[in-house]
Tab-separated table of C-alpha atoms in Angstrom:
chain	number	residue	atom	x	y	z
A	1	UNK	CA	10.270	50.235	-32.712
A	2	UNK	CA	7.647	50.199	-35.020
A	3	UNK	CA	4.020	49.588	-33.360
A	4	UNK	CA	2.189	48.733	-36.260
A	5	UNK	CA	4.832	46.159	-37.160
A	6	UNK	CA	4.704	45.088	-33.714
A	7	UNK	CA	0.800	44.856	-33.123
A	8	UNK	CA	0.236	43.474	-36.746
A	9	UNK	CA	3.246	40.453	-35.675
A	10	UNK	CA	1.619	39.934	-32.314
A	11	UNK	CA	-1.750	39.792	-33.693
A	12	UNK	CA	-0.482	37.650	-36.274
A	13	UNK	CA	0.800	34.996	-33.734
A	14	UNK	CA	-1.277	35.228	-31.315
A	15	UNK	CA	-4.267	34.093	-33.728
A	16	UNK	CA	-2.224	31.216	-34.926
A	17	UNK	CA	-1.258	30.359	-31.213
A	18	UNK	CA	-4.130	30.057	-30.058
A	19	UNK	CA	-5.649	28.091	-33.138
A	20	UNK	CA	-2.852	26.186	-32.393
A	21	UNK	CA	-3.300	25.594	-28.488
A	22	UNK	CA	-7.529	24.635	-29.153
A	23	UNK	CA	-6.077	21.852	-31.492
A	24	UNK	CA	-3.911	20.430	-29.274
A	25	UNK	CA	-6.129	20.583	-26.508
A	26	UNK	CA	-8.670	19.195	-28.430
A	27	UNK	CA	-6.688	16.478	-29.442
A	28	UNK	CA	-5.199	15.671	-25.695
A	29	UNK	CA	-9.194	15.590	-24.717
A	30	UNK	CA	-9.548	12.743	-27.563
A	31	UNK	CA	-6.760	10.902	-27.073
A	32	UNK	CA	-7.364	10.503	-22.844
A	33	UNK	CA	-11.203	9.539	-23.429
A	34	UNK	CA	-10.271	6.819	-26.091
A	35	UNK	CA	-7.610	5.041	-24.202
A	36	UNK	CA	-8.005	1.660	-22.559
A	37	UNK	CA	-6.409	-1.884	-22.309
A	38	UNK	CA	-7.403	-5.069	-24.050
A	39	UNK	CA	-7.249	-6.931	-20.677
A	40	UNK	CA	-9.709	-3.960	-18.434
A	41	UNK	CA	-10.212	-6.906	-15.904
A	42	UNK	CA	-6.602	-8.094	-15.283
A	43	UNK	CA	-4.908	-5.116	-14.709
A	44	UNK	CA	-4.917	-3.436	-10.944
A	45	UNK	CA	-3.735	-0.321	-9.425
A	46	UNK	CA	-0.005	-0.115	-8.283
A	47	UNK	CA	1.365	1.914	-5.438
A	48	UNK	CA	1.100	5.550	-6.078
A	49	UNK	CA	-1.365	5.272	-8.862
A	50	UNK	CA	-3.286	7.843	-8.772
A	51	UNK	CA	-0.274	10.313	-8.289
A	52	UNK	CA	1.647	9.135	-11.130
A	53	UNK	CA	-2.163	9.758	-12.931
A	54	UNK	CA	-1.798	13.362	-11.838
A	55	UNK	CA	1.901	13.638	-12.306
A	56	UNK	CA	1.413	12.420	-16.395
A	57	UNK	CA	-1.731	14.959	-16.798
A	58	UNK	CA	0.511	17.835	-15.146
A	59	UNK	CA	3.148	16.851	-17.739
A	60	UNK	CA	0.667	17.034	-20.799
A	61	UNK	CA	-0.250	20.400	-19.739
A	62	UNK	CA	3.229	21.846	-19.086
A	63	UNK	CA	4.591	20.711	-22.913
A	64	UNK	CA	1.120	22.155	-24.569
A	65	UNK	CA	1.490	25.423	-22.381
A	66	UNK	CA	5.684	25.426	-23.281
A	67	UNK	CA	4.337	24.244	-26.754
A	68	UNK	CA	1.916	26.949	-27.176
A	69	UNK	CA	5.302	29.574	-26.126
A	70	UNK	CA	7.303	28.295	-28.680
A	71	UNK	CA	4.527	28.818	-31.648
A	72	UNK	CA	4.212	32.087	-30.698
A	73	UNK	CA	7.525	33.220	-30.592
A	74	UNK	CA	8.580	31.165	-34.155
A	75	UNK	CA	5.395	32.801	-35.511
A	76	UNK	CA	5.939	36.353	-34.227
A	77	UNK	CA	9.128	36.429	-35.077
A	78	UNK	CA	8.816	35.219	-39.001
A	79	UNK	CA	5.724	37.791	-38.808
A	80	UNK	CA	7.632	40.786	-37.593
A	81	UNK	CA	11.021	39.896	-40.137
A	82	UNK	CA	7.958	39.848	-42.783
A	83	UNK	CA	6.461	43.180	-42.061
A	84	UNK	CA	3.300	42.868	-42.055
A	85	UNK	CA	2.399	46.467	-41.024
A	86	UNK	CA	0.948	47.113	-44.349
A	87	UNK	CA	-1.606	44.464	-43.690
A	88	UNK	CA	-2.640	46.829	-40.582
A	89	UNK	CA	-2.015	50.204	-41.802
A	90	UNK	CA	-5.320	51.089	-41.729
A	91	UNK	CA	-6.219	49.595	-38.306
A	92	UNK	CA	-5.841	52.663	-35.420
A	93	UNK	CA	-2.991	52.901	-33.243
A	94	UNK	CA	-5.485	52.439	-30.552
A	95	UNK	CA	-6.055	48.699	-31.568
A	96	UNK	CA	-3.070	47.615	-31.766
A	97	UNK	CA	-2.178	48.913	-27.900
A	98	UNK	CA	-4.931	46.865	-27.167
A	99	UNK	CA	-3.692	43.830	-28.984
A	100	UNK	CA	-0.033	44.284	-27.364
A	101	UNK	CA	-2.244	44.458	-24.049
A	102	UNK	CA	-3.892	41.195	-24.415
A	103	UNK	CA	-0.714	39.333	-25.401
A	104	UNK	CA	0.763	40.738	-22.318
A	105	UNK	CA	-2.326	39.775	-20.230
A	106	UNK	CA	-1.937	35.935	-22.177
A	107	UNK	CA	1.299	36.197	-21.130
A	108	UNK	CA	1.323	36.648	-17.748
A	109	UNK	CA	-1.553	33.970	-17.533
A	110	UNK	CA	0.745	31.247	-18.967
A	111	UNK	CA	3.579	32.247	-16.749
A	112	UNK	CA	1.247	32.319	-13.878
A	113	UNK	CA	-0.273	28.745	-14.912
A	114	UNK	CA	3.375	26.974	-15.952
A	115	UNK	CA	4.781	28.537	-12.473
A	116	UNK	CA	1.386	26.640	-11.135
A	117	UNK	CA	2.162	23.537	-12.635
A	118	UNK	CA	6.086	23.057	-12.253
A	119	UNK	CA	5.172	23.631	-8.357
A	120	UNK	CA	2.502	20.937	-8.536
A	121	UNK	CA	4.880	18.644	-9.889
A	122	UNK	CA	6.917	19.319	-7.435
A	123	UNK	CA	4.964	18.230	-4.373
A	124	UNK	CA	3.922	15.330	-6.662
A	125	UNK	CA	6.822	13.910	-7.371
A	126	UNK	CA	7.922	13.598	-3.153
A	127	UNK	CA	4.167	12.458	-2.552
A	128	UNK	CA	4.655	9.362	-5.251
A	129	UNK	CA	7.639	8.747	-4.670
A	130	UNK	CA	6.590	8.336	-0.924
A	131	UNK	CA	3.815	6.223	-2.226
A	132	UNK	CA	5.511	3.985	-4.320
A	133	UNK	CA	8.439	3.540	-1.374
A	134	UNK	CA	5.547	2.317	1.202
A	135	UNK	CA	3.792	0.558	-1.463
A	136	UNK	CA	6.962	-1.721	-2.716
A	137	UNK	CA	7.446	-2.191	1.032
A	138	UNK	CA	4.017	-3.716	1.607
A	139	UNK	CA	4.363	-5.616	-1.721
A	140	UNK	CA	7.234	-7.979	0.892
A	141	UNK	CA	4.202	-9.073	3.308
A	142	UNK	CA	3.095	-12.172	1.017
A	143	UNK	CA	2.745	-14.256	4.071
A	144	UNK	CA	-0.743	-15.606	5.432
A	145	UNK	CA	-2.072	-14.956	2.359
A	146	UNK	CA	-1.434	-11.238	2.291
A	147	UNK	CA	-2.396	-9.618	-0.271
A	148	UNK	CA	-2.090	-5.583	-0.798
A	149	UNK	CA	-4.356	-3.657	-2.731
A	150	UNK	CA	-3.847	-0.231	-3.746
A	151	UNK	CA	-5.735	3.239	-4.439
A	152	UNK	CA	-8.381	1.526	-2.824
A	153	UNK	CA	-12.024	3.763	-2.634
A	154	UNK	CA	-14.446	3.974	0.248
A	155	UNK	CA	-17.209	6.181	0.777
A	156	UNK	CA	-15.240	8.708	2.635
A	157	UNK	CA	-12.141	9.072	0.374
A	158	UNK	CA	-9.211	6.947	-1.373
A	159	UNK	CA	-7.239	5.081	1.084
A	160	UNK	CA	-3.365	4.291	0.306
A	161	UNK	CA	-3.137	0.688	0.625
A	162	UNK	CA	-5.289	-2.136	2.214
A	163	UNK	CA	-3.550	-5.088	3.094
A	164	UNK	CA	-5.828	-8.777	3.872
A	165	UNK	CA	-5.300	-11.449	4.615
A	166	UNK	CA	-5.529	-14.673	7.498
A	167	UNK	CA	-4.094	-12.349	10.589
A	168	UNK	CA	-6.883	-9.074	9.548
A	169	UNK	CA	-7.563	-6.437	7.479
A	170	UNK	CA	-5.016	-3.119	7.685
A	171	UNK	CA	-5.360	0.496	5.870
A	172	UNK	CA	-2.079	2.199	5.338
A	173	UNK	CA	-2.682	6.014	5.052
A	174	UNK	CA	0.473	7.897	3.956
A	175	UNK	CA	1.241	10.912	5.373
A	176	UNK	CA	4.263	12.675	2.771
A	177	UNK	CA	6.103	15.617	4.455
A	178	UNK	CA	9.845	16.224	3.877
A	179	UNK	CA	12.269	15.776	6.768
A	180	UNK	CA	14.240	18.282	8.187
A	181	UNK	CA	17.495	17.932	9.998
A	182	UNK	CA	15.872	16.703	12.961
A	183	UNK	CA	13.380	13.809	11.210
A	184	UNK	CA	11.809	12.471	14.430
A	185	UNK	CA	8.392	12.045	14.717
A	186	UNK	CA	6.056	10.951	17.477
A	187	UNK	CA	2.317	10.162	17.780
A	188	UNK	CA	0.211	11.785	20.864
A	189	UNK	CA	-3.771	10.837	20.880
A	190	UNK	CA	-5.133	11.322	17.368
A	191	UNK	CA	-2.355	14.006	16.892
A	192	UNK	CA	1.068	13.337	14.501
A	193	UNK	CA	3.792	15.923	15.897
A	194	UNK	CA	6.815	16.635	13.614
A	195	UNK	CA	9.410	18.088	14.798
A	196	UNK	CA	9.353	21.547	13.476
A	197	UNK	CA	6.843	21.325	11.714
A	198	UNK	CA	2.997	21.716	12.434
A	199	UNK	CA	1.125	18.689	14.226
A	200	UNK	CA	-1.219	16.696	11.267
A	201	UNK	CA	-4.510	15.074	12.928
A	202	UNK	CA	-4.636	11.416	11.829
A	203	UNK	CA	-8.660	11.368	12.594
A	204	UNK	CA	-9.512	11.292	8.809
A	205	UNK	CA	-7.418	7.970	8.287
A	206	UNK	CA	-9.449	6.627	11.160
A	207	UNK	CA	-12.403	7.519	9.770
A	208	UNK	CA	-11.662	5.872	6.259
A	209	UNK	CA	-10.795	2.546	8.148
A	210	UNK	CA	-14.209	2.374	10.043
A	211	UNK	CA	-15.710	3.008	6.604
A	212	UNK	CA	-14.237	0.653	5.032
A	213	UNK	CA	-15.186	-2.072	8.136
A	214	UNK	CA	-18.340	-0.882	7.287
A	215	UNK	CA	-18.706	-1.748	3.625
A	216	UNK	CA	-16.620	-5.036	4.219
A	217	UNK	CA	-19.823	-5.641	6.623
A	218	UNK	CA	-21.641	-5.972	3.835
A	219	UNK	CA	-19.729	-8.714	1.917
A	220	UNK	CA	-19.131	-11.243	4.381
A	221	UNK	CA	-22.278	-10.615	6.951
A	222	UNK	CA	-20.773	-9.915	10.005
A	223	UNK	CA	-18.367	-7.279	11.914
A	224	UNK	CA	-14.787	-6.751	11.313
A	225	UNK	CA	-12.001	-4.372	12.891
A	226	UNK	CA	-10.119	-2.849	10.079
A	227	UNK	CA	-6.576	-1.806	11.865
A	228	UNK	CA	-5.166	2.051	10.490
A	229	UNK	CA	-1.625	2.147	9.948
A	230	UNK	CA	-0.089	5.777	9.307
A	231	UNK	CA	3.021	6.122	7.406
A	232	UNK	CA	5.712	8.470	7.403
A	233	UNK	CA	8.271	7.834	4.706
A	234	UNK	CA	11.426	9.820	5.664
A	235	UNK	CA	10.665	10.112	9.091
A	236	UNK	CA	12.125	8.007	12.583
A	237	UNK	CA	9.315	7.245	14.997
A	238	UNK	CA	10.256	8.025	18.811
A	239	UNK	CA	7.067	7.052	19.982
A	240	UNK	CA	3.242	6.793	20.101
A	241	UNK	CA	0.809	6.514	22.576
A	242	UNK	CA	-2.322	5.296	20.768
A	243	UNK	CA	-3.998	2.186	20.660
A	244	UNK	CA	-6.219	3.279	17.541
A	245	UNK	CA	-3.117	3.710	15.236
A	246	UNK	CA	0.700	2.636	14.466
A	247	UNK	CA	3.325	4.646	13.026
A	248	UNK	CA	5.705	3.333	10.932
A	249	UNK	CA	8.543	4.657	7.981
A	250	UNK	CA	8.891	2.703	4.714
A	251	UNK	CA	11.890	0.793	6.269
A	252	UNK	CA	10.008	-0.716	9.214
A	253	UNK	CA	6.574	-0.926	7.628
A	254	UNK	CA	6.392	-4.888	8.176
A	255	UNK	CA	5.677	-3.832	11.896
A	256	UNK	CA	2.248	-4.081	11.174
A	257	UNK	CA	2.363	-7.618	11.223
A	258	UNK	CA	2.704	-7.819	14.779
A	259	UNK	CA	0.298	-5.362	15.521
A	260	UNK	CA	-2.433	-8.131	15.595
A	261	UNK	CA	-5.379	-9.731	17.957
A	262	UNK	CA	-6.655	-13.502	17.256
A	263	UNK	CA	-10.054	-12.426	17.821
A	264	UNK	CA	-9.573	-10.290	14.159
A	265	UNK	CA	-8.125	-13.630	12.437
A	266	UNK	CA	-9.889	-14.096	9.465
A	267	UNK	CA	-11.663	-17.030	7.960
A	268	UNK	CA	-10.421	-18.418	4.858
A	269	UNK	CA	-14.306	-17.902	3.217
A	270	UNK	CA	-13.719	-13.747	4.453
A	271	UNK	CA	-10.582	-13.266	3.340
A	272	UNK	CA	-11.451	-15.077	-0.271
A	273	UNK	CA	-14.213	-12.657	-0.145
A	274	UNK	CA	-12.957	-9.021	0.681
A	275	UNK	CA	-9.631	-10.092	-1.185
A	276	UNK	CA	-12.450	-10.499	-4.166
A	277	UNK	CA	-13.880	-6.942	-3.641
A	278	UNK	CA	-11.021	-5.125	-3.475
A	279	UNK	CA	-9.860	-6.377	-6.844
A	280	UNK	CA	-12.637	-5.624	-8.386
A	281	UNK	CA	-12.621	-2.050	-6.818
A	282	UNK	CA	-9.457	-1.723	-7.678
A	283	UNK	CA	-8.916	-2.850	-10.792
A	284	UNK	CA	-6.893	-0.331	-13.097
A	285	UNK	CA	-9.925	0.901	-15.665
A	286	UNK	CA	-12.835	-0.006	-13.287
């Protein structure tokens, strides 16, 4: 094998690869900062938003990185049928090992990152998919005057879903973790055990409920209890012993409804009003 032929081909492509890959990534920049709706004010987030978001950008990436593969190997290998080693004769031997070292350096660093990716759109995928399965579930509660918002930000973080309406105000944190064969799960204290798998604490879910409570506070004047729901897509509850949370799958989701006190029952006047700040919180290009 030739080297000069080689490093003079490589050289070659890699230039025009990676003129290529600042163009496109260039362009992807441009086109994500200019998009938008005609109707900014109409249109809300839907269940899983945020991950389909993620999923899309993941996507963009992967086809400029697999992109970016194919340019260099069409242009290395009309480069090397071309011989261009007479281009490079004069260039030292020395150089061109250090050009074959960089592309296998760039090489290994778009491997690494495309391995990176395809697993992050891998766990993406389950987690909307879990999402959207809770969130379609929800979207059946219409009665007193239910309404479920999704994506929905608080100080502390992005909660799931928030459901209000005339019988209180619920957050529903999802918690997305493939099943086993044995796909029982139970709740002890703050503390949600899977069988097999490690325990996951379901304080931070809490925590994002009492914030919320706190910024509803500050729309309609006085104190509300904001109920946090956990769900488990996937997964069959045996039990839980808390009064703080409830467990439920995407199946049996509209157990919430009965997890209620009349001393939370909401006033027409609140539930106008929060039912007003979430959709303007969560409205899609907010």
């Amino acid at each position: 094998m030739d080297l000069t032929a080689l490093g003079g081909a490589t050289l070659i492509a890699l230039t025009g690869t990676i003129f290529f890959l600042l163009v496109i990534k260039a362009w992807s920049a441009f086109a994500a900062s200019s998009s938008g709706t005609r109707f900014p004010k109409s249109i809300m987030l839907e269940a899983a938003q945020r991950y389909r978001d993620a999923l899309a950008k993941r996507g963009r990436e992967q086809s400029i990185y697999l992109a970016s593969g194919l340019m260099f190997a069409v242009v290395f290998s009309i480069a090397y049928l071309f011989r261009p080693e007479e281009m490079f004769v004069d260039i030292p031997r020395w150089q061109h090992i250090v050009v074959l070292l960089v592309l296998g350096i760039a090489t290994g660093i778009l491997a690494y990152r495309l391995t990176t990716i395809m697993l992050e759109r891998r766990k993406l995928f389950f987690i909307r998919d879990a999402n959207m399965a809770t969130g379609h579930s929800l979207q059946k509660l219409t009665a007193n005057r239910n309404r479920v918002f999704h994506d929905v930000r608080c100080g502390v973080g992005t909660i799931d879903s928030v459901i209000v309406g005339l019988h209180g105000i619920y957050t529903v944190s999802v918690i997305a973790r493939k099943p086993g064969k044995n796909n029982t799960a139970r709740l002890k204290g703050d503390q949600l055990m899977f069988a097999g798998q490690d325990a996951v604490s379901v304080q931070r879910s809490g925590a994002k409920s009492a914030q919320l409570a706190k910024e509803i506070r500050k729309v309609t004047a006085h104190t509300l209890r904001v109920r946090s729901v956990i769900a488990i897509p996937g997964w069959e509850i045996e039990s839980q012993a808390s009064r703080d949370y409830l467990v439920v799958n995407e199946r049996n989701v509209s157990m919430l409804t009965g997890w209620r006190d009349q001393k939370d029952y909401l006033l027409d006047e609140d539930v106008e009003a929060i039912q007003g700040m979430l959709t303007e919180r969560c409205t899609r290009f907010a």
